[in-house]
XYZ file of C-alpha atoms in Angstrom:
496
model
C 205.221 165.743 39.841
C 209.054 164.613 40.301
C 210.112 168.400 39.914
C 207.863 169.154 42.017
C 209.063 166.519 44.737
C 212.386 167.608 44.246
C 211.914 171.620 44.458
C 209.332 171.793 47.036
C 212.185 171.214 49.823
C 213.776 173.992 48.729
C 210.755 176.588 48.664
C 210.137 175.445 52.407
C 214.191 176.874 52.699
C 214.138 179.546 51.032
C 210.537 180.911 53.403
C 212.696 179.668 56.505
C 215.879 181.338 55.756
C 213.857 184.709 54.966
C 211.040 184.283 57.952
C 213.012 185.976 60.654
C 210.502 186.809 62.943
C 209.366 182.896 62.402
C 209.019 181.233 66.019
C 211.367 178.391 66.862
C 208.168 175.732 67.291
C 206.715 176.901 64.012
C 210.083 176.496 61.969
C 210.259 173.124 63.687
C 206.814 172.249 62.992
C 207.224 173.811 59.269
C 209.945 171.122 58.308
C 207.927 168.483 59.665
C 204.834 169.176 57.997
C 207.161 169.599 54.335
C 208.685 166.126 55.280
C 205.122 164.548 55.742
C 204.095 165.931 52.235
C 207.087 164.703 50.514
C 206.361 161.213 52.031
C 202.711 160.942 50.833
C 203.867 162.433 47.120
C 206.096 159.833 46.823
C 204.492 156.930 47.741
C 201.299 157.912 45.766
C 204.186 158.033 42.966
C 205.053 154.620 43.465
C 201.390 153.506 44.248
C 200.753 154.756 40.515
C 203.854 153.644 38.591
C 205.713 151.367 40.864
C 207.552 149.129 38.588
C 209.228 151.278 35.411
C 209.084 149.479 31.850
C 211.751 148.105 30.556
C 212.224 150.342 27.687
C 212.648 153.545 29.788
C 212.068 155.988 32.764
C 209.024 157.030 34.591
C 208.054 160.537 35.497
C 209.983 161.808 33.115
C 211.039 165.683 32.268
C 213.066 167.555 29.950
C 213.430 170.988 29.225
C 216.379 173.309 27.687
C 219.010 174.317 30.098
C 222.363 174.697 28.663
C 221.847 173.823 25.054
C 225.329 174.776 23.498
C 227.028 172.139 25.522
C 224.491 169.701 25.269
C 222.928 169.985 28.792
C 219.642 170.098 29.649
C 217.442 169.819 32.738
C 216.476 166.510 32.695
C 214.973 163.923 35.125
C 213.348 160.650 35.727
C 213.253 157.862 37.771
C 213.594 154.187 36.743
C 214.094 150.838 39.470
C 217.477 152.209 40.348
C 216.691 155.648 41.484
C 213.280 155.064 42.664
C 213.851 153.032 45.887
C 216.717 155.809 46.507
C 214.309 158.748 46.464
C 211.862 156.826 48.585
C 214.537 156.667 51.048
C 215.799 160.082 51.439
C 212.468 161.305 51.772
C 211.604 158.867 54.595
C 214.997 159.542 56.481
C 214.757 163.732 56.017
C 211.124 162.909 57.711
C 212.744 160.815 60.706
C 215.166 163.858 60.995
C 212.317 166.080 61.333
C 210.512 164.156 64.158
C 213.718 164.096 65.826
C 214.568 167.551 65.853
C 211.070 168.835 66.946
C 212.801 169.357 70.299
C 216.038 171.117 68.824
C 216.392 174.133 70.698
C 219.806 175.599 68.810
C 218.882 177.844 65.832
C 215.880 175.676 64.622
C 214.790 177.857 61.723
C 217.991 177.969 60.028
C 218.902 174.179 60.861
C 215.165 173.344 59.198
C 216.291 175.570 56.085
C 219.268 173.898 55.838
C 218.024 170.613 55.732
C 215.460 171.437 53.335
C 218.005 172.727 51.020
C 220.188 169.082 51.795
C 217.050 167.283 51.026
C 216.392 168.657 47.614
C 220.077 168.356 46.734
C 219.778 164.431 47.104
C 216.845 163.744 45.780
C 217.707 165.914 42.419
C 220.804 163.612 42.333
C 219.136 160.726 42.650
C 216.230 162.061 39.949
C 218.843 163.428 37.487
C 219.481 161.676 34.056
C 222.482 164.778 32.729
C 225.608 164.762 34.334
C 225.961 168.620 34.715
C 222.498 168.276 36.901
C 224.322 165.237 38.618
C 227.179 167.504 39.321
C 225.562 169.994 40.840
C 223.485 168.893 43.013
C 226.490 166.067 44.380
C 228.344 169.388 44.827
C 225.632 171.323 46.490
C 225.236 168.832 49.028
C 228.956 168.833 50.328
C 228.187 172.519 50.390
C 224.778 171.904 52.405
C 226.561 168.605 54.973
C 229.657 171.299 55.282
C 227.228 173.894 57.424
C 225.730 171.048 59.125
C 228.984 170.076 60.760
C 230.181 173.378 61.302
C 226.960 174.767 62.546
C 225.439 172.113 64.525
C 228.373 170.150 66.062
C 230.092 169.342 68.441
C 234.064 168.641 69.655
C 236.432 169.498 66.636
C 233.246 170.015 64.461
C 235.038 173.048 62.432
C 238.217 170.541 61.944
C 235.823 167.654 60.702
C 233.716 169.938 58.734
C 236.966 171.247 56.569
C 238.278 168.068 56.524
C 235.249 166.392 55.163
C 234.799 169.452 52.632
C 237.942 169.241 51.244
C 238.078 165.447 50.677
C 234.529 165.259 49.263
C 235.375 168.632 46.588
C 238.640 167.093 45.368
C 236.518 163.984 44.524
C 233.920 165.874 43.176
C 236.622 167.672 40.970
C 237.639 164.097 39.392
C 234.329 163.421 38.930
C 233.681 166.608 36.808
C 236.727 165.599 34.982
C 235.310 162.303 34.341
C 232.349 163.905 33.016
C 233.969 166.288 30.416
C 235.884 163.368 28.896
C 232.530 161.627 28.402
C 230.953 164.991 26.733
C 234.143 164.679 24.328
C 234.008 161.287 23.563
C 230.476 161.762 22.463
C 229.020 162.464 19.137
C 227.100 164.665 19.276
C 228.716 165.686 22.127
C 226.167 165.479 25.359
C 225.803 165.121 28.746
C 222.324 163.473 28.510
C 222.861 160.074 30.326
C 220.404 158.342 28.305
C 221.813 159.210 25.350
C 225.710 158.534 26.277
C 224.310 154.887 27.692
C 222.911 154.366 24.266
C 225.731 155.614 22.359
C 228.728 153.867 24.938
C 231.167 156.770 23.679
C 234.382 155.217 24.900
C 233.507 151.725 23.857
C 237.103 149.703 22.658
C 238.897 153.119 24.135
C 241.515 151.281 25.617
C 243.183 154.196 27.255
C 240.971 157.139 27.195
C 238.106 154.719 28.703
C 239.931 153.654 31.550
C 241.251 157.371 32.231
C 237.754 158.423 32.187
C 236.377 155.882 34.554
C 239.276 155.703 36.109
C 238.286 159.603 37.392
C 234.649 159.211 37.906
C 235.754 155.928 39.976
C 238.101 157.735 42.460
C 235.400 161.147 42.536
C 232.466 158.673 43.702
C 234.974 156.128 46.016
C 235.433 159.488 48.095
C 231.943 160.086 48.520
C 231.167 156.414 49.626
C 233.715 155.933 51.138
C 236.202 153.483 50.277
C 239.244 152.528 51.806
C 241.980 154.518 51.434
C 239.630 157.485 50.783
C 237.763 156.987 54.190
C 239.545 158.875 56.641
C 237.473 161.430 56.392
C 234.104 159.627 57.570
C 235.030 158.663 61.098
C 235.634 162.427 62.895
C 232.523 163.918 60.313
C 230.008 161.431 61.591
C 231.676 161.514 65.405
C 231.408 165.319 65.276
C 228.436 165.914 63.760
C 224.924 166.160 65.433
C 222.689 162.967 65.478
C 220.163 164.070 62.365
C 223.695 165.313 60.482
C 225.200 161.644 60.321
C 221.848 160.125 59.948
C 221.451 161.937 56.865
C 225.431 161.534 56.058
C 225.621 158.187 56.722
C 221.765 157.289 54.911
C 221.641 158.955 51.698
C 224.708 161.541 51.214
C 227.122 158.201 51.325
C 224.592 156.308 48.728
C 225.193 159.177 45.932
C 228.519 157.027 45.501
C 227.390 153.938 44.946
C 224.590 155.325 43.189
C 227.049 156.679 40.743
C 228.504 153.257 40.051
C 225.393 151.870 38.848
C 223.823 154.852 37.115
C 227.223 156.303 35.590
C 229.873 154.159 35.855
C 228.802 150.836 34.566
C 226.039 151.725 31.803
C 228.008 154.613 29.593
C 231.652 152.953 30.104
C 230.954 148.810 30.134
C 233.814 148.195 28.524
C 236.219 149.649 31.012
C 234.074 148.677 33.932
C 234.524 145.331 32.978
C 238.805 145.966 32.669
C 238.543 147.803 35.863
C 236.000 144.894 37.171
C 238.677 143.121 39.655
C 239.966 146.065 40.692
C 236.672 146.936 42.244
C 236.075 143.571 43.858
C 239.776 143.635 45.511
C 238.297 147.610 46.882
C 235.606 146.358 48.233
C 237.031 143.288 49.524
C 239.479 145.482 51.697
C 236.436 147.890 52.668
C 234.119 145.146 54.007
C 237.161 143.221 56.432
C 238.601 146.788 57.073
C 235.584 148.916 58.057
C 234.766 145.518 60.283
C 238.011 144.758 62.222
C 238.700 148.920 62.814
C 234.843 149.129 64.295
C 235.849 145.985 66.344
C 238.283 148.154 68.135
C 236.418 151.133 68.818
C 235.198 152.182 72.242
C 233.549 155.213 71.296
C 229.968 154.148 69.720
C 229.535 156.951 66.702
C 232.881 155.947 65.574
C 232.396 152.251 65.577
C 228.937 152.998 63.841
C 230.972 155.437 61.321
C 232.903 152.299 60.751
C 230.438 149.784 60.077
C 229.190 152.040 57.459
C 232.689 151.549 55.855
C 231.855 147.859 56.142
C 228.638 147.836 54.363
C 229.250 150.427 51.950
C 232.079 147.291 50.890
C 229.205 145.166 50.387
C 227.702 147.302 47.826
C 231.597 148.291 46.231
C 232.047 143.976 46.346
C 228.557 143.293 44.272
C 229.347 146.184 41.437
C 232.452 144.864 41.229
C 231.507 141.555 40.654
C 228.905 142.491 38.229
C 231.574 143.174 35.752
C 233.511 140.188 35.728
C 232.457 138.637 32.872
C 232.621 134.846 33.346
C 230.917 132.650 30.783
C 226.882 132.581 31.008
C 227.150 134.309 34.056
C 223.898 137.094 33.151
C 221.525 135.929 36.464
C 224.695 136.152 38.916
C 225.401 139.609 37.583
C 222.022 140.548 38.429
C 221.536 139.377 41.375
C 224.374 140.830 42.553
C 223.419 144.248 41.422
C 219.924 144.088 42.585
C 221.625 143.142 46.158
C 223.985 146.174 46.100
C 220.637 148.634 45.335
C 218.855 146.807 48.301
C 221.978 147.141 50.629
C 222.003 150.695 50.016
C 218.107 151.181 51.020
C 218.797 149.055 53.547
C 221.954 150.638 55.564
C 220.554 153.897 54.922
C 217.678 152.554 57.575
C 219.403 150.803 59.668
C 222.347 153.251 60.315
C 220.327 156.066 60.264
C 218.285 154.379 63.515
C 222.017 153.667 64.720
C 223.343 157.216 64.823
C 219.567 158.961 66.095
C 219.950 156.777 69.002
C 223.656 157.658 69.981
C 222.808 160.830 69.309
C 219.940 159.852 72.606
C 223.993 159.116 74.662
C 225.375 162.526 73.932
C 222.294 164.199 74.123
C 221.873 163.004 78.072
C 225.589 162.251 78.855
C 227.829 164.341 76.740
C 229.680 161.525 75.446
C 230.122 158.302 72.543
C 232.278 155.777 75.105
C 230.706 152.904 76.115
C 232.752 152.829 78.989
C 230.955 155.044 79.949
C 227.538 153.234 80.724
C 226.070 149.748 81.465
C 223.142 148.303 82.338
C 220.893 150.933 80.174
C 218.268 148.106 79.705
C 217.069 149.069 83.120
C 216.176 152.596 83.360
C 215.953 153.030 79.445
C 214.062 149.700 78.045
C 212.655 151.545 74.869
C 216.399 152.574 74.074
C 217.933 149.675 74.708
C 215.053 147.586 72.617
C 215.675 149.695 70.122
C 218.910 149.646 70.390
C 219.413 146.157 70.029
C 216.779 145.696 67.058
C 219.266 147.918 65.082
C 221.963 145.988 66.033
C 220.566 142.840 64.814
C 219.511 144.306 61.509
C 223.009 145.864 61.010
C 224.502 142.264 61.791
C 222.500 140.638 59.149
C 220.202 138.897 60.865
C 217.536 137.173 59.009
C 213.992 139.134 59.303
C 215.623 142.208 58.034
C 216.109 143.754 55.199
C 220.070 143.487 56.093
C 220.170 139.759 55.549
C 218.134 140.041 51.826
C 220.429 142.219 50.813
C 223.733 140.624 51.841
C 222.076 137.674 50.444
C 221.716 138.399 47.277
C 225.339 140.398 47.120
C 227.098 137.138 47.957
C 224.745 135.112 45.775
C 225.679 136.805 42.658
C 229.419 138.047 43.548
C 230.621 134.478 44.789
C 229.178 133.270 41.178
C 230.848 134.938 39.191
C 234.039 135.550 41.669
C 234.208 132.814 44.218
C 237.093 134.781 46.380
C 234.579 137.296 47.433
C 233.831 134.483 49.642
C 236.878 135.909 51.980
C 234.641 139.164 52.280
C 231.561 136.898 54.523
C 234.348 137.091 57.018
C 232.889 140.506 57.456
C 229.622 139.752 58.791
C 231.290 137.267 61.546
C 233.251 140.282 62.442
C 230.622 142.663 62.758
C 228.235 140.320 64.560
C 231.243 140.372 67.107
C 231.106 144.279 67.661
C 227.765 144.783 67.689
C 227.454 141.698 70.495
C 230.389 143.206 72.380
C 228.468 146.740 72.092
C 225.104 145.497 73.441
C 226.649 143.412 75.958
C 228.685 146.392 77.361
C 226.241 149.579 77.223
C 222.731 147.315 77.579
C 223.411 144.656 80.359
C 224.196 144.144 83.897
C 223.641 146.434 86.939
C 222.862 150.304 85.859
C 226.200 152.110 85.921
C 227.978 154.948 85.055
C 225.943 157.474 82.952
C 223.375 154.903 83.164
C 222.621 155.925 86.484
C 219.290 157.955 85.768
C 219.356 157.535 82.217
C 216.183 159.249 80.754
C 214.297 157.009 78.181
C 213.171 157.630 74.494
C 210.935 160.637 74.297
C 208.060 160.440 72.225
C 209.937 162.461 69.318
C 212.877 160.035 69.532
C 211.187 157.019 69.539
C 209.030 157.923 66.338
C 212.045 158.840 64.620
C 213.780 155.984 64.593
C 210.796 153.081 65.234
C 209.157 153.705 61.361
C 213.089 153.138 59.742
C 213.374 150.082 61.890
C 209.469 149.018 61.060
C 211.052 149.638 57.211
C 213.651 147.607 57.186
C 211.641 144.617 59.358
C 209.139 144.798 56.447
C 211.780 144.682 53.874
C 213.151 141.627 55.214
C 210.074 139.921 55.653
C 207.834 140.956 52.229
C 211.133 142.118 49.834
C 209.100 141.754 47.027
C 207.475 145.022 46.264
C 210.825 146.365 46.818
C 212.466 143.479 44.581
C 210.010 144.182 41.686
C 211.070 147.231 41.208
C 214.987 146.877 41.213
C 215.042 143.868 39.039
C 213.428 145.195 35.665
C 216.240 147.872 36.092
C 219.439 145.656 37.285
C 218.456 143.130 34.578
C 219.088 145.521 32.137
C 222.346 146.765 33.586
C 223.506 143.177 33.985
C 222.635 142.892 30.040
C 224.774 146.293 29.219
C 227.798 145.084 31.206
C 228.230 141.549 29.920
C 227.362 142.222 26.667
């Protein structure tokens, strides 16, 4: 069934690329109709095995790949990865609605994202680090065309740039990898097995080398500050569906990598490396914050923010490893509040960028000079608009404020200055206020000026992720069930 949920997308690509003769409305239609199925086979995945035991994975597969270096195709899914494959399918299927009206090169932009779609979710399913490898380099390859093909200003420049910062990471990251396989004995690249065997535990040295490269390949990919400057002009010059998918699951295969790489096989250097992390993530929340403050151009402050709450989840994994006296619960709840702030920005600023792609889209432009007064001739938009604003911010309802929450719950236990980092929601409360106030209110001006509202396709591509992340915030619990069995046991490998 998971192989099955994972390959399917790329089947669909492979008939689109090929179909030539294939109509535009029927490609269009095609991706839809794969996005729906993936939907319903996941959540009658969860509906049968929600909550994994504690002793292992669900939906587990194995079969021989690369046997004489100890690699083999091998997947699974346990409360980590599950509530990350539950969101890339429902954001690819948000893209689809939203692109049912594309009208440049639909077939190929359908096969592309079909091929995207089953690069994350084989990340997010894989338990061998080759199989992590190549599907976190895949997508680059995959997000690359999207850029290139489908955007808009310096798109080529953006696309190159993000390319090239993304594959040097991704080199590190392999790097990483290999000193794992020869640490191990037997060497392997089976991430069960190097979890249970902690190769490079009391490696002084060697350890922190080795996590010291997987860090800096998966701080690109989130992004951290100072690897971040590549974000900003990708997400501003790529089309609406490209940064929604960018910006809600490509940016999560980072953080993912934390808790499903980083911290389990190497806990002993995690926790040397522990403060280093917080003081990252620290500078990433207040950083990301005060540079979207100062942004006039809407995909860019939105880029930003992402920068901001990426922190969050950087902050919590950091603060998971420091190892401060009976401090087990803290460390938990901070980690199950960094894999809820992930499901929960990929929502929210997925809705975000959709809807400025709505501005360019009918204006040609980001700057909120630009406009004012939207509310009137564009009410769906701008209630939208400012739902998504008031998740982003935190506010309590959503599933923003459950997982911010928890971060700061467990972080400030076991490090109290993380406390500077709640400076960052004050901040961003400030630009997305400033942003509503100067693109939603007063007399219709500007661009505003005939403004066409949500179509249908718009508005049910970015109403369900906003539904999601209401219901989140106000029932967490079948969400929380899940993540918990899993974080406890990270929290328990970490502190041990």
């Amino acid at each position: 069934m998971l192989s099955l949920v994972v390959f399917l997308p790329l089947a669909v690509a492979v008939v689109l690329a090929v179909a030539r003769r294939l109509p535009d409305a029927a490609a269009r239609w095609t991706w839809l109709v794969l996005s729906a199925v993936e939907v319903v086979l996941v959540a009658a995945m969860w509906l049968r095995d929600p909550a994994p035991a504690a002793s292992g994975l669900r939906f587990e597969e194995r079969a021989r790949w690369m046997p004489g270096v100890g690699s083999s195709y091998h997947v699974g899914l346990d409360g980590l990865s599950w509530p990350l494959l539950a969101l890339t399918v429902v954001v690819f299927a948000a893209c689809s609605v939203h692109s049912l009206t594309a009208r440049e090169r639909p077939r190929q932009q359908a096969a592309l994202f079909c091929f995207l779609q089953t690069t994350c979710l084989g990340l997010f399913a894989a338990q061998d680090l080759i199989l992590f490898f190549v599907f976190f380099d895949l997508s680059i390859v995959g997000m690359y065309f999207v850029i290139s093909g489908w955007g808009h200003g310096d798109a080529g420049r953006s696309a190159v740039k993000f390319f090239l910062y993304t594959f040097l990471g991704s080199l590190a990251l392999l790097l990483g990898f290999i000193g794992l396989y020869l640490a191990a004995d037997p060497h392997t690249f089976d991430m069960v097995e190097l979890t249970r065997a902690a190769p490079l535990e009391g490696g002084g040295a060697a350890g922190a080398a080795v996590l010291g490269a997987i860090l800096l390949g998966l701080a690109v990919k989130t992004p951290t500050v100072p690897f971040h400057t590549w974000l900003p002009p990708a997400h501003t010059d790529a089309p609406a569906i490209g940064s929604a998918v960018l910006a809600g699951v490509l940016l999560k295969m980072g953080t993912y990598g934390f808790v499903r790489i980083a911290m389990p096989i190497l806990p002993d250097a995690w926790r040397d490396w522990a403060w280093v992390v917080v003081a990252v993530g620290i500078v990433s929340v207040l950083y990301g914050a005060l540079v979207a403050l100062a942004q006039t151009d809407l995909k860019r402050m939105v880029a930003y923010t992402s920068v901001n709450h990426m922190g969050y989840v950087v902050l919590a994994v950091g603060a998971a490893g420091v190892v401060t006296g009976s401090a087990e619960q803290a460390r938990q709840v901070a980690l199950v509040g960094a894999v809820v702030q992930m499901v929960s920005h990929g929502l929210i600023t997925a809705a975000l960028f959709l809807l400025a792609g709505v501005l360019h889209d009918r204006a040609g432009t980001y700057d909120l000079a630009r406009f004012g007064g939207l509310a009137r001739p564009a009410p769906r938009y701008a209630a939208l608009f400012a739902v998504a604003a008031f998740a982003s911010l935190g506010l309590p309802g959503f599933s923003g404020f459950i997982a911010e929450f928890q971060v700061f719950t467990g972080s400030i236990a076991t490090a109290p200055v993380t406390a500077v980092a709640l400076l960052g929601i004050l901040v961003t409360a400030a630009l997305f206020l400033r942003a509503i106030q100067r693109l939603l209110t007063g007399e219709a001006t500007g661009h505003s000026l005939g403004f066409g509202d949500l179509r249908v396709t718009e508005l049910w591509s970015v109403a369900p992720l906003l539904l999601l992340s209401l219901l989140i915030g106000v029932f967490p619990a079948p969400l929380l069930e899940v993540v918990e069995p899993a974080a406890a046991r990270l929290a328990d490998l970490v502190g041990r």
